[in-house]
Short mmCIF file of C-alpha atoms in Angstrom, two decimals:
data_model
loop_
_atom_site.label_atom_id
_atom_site.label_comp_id
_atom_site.label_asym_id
_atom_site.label_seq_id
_atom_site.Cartn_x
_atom_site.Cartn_y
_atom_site.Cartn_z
CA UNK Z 1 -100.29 -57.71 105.93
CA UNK Z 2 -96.69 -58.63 106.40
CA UNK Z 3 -95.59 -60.29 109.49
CA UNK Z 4 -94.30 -57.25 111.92
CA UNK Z 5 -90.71 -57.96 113.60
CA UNK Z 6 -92.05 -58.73 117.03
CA UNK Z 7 -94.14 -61.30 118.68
CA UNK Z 8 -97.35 -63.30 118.15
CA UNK Z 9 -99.03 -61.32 121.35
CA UNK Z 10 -98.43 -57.99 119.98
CA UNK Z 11 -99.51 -58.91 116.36
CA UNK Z 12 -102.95 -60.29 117.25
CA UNK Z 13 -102.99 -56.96 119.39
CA UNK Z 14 -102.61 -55.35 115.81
CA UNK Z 15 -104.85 -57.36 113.92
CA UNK Z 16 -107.75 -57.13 116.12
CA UNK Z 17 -107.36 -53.38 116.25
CA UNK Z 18 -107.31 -52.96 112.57
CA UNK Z 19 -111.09 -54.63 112.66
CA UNK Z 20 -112.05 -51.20 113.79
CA UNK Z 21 -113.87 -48.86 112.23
CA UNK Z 22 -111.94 -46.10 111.27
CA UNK Z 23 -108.69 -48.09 111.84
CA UNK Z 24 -107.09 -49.63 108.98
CA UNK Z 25 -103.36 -51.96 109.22
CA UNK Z 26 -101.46 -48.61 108.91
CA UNK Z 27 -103.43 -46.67 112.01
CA UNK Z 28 -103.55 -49.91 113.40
CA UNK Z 29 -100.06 -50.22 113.75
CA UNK Z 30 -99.75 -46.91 115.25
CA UNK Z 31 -102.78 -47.49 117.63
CA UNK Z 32 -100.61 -50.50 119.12
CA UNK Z 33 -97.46 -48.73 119.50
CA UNK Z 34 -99.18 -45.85 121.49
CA UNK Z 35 -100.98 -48.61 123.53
CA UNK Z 36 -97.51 -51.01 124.21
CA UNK Z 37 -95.65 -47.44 125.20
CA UNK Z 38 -98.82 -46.48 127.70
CA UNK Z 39 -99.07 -49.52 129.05
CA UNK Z 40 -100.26 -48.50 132.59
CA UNK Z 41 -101.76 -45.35 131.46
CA UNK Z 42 -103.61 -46.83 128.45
CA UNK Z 43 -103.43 -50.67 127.34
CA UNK Z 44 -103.98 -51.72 130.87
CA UNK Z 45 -107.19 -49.21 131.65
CA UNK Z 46 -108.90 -50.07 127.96
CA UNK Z 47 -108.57 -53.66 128.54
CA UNK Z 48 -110.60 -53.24 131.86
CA UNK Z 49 -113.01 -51.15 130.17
CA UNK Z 50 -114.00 -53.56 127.55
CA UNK Z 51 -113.86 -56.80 129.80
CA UNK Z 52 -116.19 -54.72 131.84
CA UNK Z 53 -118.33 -53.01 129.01
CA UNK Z 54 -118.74 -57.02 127.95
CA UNK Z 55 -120.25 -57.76 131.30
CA UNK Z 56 -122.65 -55.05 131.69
CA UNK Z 57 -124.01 -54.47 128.40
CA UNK Z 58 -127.55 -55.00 128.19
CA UNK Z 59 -129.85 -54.20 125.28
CA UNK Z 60 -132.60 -52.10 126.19
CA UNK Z 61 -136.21 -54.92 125.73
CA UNK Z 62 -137.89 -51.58 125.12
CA UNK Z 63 -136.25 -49.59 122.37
CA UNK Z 64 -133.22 -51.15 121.46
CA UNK Z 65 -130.99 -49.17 123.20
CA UNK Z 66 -127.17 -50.07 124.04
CA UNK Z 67 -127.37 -49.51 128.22
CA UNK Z 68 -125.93 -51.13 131.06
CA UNK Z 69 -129.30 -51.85 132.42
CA UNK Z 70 -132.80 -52.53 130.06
CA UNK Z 71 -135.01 -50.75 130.31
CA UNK Z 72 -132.33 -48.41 129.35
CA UNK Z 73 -131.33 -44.70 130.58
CA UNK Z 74 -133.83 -42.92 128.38
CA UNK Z 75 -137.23 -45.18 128.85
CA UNK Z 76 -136.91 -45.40 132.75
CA UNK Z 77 -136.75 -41.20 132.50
CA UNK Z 78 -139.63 -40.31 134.05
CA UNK Z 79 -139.49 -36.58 132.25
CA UNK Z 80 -139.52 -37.92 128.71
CA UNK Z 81 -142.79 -37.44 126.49
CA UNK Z 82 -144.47 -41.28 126.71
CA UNK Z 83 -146.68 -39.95 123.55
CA UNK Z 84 -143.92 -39.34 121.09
CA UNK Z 85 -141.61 -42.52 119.70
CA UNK Z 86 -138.74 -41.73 117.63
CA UNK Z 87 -137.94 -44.68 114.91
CA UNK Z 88 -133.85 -44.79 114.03
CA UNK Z 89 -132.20 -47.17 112.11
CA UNK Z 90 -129.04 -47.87 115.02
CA UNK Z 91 -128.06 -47.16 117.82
CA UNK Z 92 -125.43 -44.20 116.90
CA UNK Z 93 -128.22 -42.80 115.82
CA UNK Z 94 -130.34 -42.57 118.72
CA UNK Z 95 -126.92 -41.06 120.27
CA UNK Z 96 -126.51 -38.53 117.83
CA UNK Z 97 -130.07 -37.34 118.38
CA UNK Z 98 -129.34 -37.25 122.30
CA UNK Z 99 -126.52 -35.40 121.56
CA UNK Z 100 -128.97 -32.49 119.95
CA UNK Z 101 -130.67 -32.61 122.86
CA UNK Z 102 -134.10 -31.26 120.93
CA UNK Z 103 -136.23 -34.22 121.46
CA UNK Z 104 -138.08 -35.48 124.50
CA UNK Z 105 -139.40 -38.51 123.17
CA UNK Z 106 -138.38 -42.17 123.62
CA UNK Z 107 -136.94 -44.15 120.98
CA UNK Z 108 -137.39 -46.86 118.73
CA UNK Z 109 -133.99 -48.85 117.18
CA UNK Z 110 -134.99 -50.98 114.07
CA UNK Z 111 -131.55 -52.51 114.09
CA UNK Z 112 -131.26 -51.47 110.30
CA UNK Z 113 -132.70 -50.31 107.67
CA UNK Z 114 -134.64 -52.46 104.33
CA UNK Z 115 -131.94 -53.52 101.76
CA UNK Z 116 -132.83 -55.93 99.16
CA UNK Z 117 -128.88 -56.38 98.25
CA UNK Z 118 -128.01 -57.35 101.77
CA UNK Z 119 -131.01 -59.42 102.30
CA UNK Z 120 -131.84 -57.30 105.00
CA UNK Z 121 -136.10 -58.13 105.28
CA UNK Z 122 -139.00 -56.62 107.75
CA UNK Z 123 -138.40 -59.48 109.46
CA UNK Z 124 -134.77 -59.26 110.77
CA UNK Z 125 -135.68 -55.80 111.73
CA UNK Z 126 -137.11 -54.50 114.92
CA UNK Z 127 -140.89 -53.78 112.69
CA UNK Z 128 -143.26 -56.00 114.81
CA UNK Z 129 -143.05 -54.39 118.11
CA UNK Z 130 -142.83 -51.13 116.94
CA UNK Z 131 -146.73 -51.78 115.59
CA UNK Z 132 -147.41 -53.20 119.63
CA UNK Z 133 -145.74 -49.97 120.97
CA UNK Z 134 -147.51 -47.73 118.63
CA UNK Z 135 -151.43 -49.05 119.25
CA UNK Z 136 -150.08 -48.58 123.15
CA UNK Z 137 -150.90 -44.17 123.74
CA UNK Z 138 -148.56 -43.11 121.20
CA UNK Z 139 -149.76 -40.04 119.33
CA UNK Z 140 -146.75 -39.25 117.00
CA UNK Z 141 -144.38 -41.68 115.60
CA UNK Z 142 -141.24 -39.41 113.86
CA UNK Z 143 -139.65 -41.95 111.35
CA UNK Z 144 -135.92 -40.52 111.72
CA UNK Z 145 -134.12 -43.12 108.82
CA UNK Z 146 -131.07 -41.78 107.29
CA UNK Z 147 -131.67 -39.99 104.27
CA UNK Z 148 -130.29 -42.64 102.32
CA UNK Z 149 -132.47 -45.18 99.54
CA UNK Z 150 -132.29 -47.92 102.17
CA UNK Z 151 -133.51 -45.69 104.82
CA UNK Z 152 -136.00 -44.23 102.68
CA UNK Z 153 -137.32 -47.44 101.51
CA UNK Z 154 -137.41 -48.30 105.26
CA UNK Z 155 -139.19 -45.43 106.21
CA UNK Z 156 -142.01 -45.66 103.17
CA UNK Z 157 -142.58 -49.36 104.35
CA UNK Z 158 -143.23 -48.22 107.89
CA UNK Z 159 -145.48 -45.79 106.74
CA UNK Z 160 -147.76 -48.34 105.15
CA UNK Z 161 -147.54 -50.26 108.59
CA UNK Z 162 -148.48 -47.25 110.48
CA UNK Z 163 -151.02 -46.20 108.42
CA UNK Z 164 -153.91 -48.42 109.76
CA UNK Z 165 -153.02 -47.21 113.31
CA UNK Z 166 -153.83 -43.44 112.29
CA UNK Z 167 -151.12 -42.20 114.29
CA UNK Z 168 -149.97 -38.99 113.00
CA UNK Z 169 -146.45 -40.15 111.23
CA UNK Z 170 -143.55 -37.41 110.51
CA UNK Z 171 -140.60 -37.42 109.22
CA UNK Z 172 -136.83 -35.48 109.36
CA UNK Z 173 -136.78 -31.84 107.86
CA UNK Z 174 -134.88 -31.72 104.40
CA UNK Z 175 -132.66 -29.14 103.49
CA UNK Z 176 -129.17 -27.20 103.86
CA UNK Z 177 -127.35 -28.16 106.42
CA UNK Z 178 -126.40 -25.31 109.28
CA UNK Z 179 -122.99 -24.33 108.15
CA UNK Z 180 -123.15 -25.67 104.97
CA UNK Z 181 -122.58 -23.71 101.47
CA UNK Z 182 -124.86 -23.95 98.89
CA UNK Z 183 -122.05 -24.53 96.18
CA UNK Z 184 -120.58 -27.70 98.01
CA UNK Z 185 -124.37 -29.14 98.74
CA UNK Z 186 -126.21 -31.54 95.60
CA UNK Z 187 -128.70 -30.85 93.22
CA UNK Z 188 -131.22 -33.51 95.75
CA UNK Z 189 -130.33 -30.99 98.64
CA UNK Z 190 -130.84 -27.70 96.88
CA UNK Z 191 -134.32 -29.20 95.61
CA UNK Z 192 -135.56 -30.12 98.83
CA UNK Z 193 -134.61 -26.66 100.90
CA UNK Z 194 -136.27 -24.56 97.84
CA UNK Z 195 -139.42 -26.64 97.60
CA UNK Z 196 -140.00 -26.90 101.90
CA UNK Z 197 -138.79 -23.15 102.18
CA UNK Z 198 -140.09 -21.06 105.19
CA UNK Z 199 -141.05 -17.43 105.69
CA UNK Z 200 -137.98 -14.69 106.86
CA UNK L 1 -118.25 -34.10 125.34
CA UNK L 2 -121.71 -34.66 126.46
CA UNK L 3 -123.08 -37.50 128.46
CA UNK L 4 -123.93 -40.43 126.18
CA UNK L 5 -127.63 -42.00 127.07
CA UNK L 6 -126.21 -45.21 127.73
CA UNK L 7 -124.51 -46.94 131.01
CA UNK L 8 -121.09 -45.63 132.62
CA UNK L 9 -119.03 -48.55 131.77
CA UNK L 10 -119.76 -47.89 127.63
CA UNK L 11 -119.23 -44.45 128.43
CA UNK L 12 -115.59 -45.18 129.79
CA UNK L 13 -115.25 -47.45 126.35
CA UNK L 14 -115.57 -44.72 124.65
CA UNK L 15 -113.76 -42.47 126.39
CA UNK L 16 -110.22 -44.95 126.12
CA UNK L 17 -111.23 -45.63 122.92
CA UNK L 18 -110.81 -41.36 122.00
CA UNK L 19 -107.29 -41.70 123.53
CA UNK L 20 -105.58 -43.62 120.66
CA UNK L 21 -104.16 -42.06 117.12
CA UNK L 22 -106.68 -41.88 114.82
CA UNK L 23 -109.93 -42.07 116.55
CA UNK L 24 -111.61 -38.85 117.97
CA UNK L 25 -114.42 -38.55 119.43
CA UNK L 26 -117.30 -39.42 116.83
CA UNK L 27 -115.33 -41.89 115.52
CA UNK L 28 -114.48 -43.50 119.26
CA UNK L 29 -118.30 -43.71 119.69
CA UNK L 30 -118.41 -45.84 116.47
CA UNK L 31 -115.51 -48.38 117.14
CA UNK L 32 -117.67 -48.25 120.59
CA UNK L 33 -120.67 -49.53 119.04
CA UNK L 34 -119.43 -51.98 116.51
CA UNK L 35 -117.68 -53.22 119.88
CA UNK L 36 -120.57 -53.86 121.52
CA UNK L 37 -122.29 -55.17 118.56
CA UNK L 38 -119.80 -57.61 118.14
CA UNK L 39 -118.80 -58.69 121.59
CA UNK L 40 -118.19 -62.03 120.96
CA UNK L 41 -116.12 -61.70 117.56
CA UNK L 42 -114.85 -58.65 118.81
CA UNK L 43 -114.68 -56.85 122.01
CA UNK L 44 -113.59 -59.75 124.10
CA UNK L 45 -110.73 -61.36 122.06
CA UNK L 46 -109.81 -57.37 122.04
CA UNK L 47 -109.75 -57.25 125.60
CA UNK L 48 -108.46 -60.94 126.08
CA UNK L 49 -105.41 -59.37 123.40
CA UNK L 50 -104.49 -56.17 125.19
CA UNK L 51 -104.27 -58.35 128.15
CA UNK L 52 -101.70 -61.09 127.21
CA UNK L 53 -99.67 -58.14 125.25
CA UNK L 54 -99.61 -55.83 128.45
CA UNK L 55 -98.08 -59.35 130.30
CA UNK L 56 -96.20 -60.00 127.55
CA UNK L 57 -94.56 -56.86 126.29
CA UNK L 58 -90.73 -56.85 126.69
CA UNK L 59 -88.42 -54.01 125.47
CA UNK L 60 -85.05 -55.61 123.68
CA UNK L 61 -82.56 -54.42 125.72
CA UNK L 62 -80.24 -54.11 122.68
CA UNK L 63 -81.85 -52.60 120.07
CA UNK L 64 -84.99 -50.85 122.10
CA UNK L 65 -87.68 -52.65 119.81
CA UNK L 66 -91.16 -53.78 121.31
CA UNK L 67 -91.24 -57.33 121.12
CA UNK L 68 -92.15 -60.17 123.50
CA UNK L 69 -89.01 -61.67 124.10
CA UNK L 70 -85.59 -59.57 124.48
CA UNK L 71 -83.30 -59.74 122.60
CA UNK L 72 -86.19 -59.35 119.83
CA UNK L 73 -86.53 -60.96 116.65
CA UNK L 74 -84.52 -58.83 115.24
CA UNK L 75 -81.37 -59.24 117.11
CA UNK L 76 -81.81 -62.89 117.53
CA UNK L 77 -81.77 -63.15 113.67
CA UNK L 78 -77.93 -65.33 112.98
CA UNK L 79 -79.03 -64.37 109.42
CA UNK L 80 -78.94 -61.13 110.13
CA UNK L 81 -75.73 -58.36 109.26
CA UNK L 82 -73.88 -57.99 112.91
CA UNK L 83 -71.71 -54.97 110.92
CA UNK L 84 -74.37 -52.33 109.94
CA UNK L 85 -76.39 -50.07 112.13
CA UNK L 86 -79.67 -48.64 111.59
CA UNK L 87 -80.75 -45.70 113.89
CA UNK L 88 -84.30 -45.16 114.00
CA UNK L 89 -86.16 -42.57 116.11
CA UNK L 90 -89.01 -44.58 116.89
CA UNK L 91 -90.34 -48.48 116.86
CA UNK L 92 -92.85 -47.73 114.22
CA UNK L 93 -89.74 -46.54 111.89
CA UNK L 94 -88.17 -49.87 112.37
CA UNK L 95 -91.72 -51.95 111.64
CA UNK L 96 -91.92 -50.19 108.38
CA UNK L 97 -88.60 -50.36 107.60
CA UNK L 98 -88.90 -54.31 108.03
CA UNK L 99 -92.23 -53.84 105.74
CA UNK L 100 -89.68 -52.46 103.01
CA UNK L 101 -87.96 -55.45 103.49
CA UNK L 102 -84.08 -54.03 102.33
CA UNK L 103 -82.35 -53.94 105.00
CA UNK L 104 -80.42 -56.75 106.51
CA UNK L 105 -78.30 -55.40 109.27
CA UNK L 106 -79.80 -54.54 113.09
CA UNK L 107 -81.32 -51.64 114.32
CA UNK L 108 -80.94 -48.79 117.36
CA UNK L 109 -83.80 -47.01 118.32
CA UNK L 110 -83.24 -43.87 120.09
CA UNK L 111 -86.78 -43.58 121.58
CA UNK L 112 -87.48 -39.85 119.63
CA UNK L 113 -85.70 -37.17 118.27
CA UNK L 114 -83.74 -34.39 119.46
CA UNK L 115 -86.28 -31.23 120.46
CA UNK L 116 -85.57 -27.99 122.34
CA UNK L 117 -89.16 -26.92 121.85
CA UNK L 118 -90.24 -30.37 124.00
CA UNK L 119 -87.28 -30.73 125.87
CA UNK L 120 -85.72 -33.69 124.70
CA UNK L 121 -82.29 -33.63 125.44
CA UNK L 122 -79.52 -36.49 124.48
CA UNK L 123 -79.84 -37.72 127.88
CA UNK L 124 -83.59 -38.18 127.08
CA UNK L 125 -82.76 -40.24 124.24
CA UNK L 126 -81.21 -43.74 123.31
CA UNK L 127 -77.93 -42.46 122.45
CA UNK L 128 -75.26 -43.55 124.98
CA UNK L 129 -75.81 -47.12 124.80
CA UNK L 130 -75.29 -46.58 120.79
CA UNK L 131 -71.57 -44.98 121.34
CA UNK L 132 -70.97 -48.88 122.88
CA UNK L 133 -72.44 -50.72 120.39
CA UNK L 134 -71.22 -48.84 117.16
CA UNK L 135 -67.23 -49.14 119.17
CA UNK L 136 -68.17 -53.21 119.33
CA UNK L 137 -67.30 -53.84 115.65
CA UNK L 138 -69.80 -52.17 113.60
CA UNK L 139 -68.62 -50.42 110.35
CA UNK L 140 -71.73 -48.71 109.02
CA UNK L 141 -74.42 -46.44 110.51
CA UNK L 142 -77.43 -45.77 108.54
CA UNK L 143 -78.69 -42.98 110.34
CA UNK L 144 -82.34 -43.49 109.44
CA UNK L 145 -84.21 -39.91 111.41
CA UNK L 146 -87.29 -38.77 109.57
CA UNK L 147 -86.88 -35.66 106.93
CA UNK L 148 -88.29 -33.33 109.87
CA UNK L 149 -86.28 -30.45 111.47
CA UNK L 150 -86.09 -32.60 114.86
CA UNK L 151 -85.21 -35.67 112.78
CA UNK L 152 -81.96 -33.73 110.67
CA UNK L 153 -80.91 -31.91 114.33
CA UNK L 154 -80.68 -35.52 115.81
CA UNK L 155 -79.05 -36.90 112.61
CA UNK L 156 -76.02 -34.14 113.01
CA UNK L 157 -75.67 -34.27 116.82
CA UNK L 158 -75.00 -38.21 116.41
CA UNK L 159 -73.04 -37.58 113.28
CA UNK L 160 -70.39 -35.14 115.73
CA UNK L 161 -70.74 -38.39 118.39
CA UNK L 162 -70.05 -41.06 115.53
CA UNK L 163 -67.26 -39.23 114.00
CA UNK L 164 -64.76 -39.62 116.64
CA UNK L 165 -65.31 -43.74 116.03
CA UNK L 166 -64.47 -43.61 112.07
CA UNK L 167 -66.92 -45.60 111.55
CA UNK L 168 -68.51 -45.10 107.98
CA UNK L 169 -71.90 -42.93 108.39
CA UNK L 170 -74.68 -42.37 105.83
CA UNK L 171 -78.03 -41.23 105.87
CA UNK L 172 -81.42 -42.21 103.81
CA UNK L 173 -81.42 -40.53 100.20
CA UNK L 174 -84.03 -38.17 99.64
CA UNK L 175 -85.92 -37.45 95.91
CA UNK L 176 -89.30 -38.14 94.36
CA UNK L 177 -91.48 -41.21 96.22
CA UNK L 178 -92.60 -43.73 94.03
CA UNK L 179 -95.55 -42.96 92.83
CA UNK L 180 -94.67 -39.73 93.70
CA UNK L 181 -96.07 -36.78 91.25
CA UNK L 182 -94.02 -33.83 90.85
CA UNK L 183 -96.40 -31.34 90.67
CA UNK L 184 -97.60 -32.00 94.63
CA UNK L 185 -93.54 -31.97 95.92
CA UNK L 186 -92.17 -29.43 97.80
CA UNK L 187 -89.31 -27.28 96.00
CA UNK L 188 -86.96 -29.21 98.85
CA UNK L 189 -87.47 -32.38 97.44
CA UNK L 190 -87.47 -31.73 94.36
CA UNK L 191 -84.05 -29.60 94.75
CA UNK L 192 -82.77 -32.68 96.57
CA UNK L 193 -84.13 -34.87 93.47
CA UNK L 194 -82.07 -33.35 91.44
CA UNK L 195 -79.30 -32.05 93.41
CA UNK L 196 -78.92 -36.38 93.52
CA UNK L 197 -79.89 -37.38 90.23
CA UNK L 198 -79.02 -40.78 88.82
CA UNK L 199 -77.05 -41.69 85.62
CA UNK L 200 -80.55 -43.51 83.65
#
């Protein structure tokens, strides 16, 4: 990236920003301009947020969660099912499942999912505590990996884990997705939502 | 948008983080994570950043560029052309202007462009102070607006201001981009590509 005609503060400002994701040098660029021209309304505020997000994060010892406090906002609810454990790969995807607001379980974060290419191994993941918190009243364990070969591989491997325990293991629904047109959806897709179709 | 299941200071993050170009919501609750993830590498230099540039920030009171010191860069440049003028609408125009890396002279930025739809009215707008400068010995204008409606209407009001000062006024050429494939132009560029064709 070519130097920008103004000074060193504002162009680490830039840099930093464009380590976002979804923000590459161009957006970047913009991101900082909106920020310098809202300085009070904006730069000032989201500076404030993040030197206080960095003080209070806490991950959650239970599940993995990203929380102010551990254990985190969904294992000290005293309304959710103790019986049910939902395993994700991340935490956005623990959030995204919140946000469907179907499932009364706690959680599980593995931190990641199996990839032989990124050396990514059973034991960098969150796998070993999962086993303790399994053997420990849990009736159902609902492997929710992205649907993705890593994820797959992740959840096939957990499987094998959780096999000894007899817990009764489940996994995500396949098929088409609500709103989505059959033309625009892959062959993989298609195949799963014919084979696990349900009576009208 | 729903309640995140994490702690209120995160869910102020993410809520800043929605506010800049480029980032809505989902993808605020990403940059959010990674954030976190990375606090060290990451969310505190970001913080420790938009703190030094909201002390440091400093409009040049000649040319209106964001910069650190005023006069900027820019206009403290002795290799720079004191005789031509380039009128931009906003700081971003002048950045990538300086990324093109053509033009030698100074800049004006008028801080927008012309809009009875938004009310922006001259008086709203940078364009006083560039009746001064353009009387103090300059002998070019590049009036530099974007191709927009707003941009053109600003382009002719300061074109009836300038011409009073016969000093010599031009605007950018428009035609094909580079790169540019003719079969995705508008008919008004490609009218004005031809309408300003070149001897090859």
């Amino acid at each position: 990236m070519a130097s920008l005609p103004t000074g060193p503060e504002i162009e680490k400002l830039v840099q930093l920003l464009a380590k976002l994701p979804g923000l590459g040098p161009r957006s970047a660029r913009r991101a900082a301009l909106v920020l310098l021209k809202k300085r009070e309304a904006l730069l000032e505020p989201l500076g404030q947020a993040m030197r206080e997000a960095a003080a209070a994060i806490r991950v959650c010892a239970t599940c993995g969660n990203l929380d102010t406090t551990s254990p985190c906002v969904v294992c000290r609810d005293p309304r959710r099912d103790l019986h049910v454990l939902c395993v994700v790969e991340d935490v956005a995807d623990l959030w995204a499942l919140e946000r469907a607001n179907v499932f009364r379980g706690r959680y599980h974060v593995l931190g990641g999912a199996l990839s032989a290419l990124d050396g990514v191994t059973p034991e960098k993941l969150n796998v070993a505590p999962l086993a303790a918190r399994v053997a420990n009243g849990i009736e159902e364990v609902i492997l929710a990996m992205n649907a993705t070969v890593e994820g797959q591989t992740t959840a096939h491997y957990l499987m094998d884990i959780l096999a000894a325990s007899k817990v009764k293991v489940t996994r995500l629904a396949h098929g088409v997705p609500v709103g989505g047109e059959l033309d625009y959806l892959d062959e993989g897709t298609l195949a799963a939502a014919i084979r696990s179709r349900t009576p009208f």
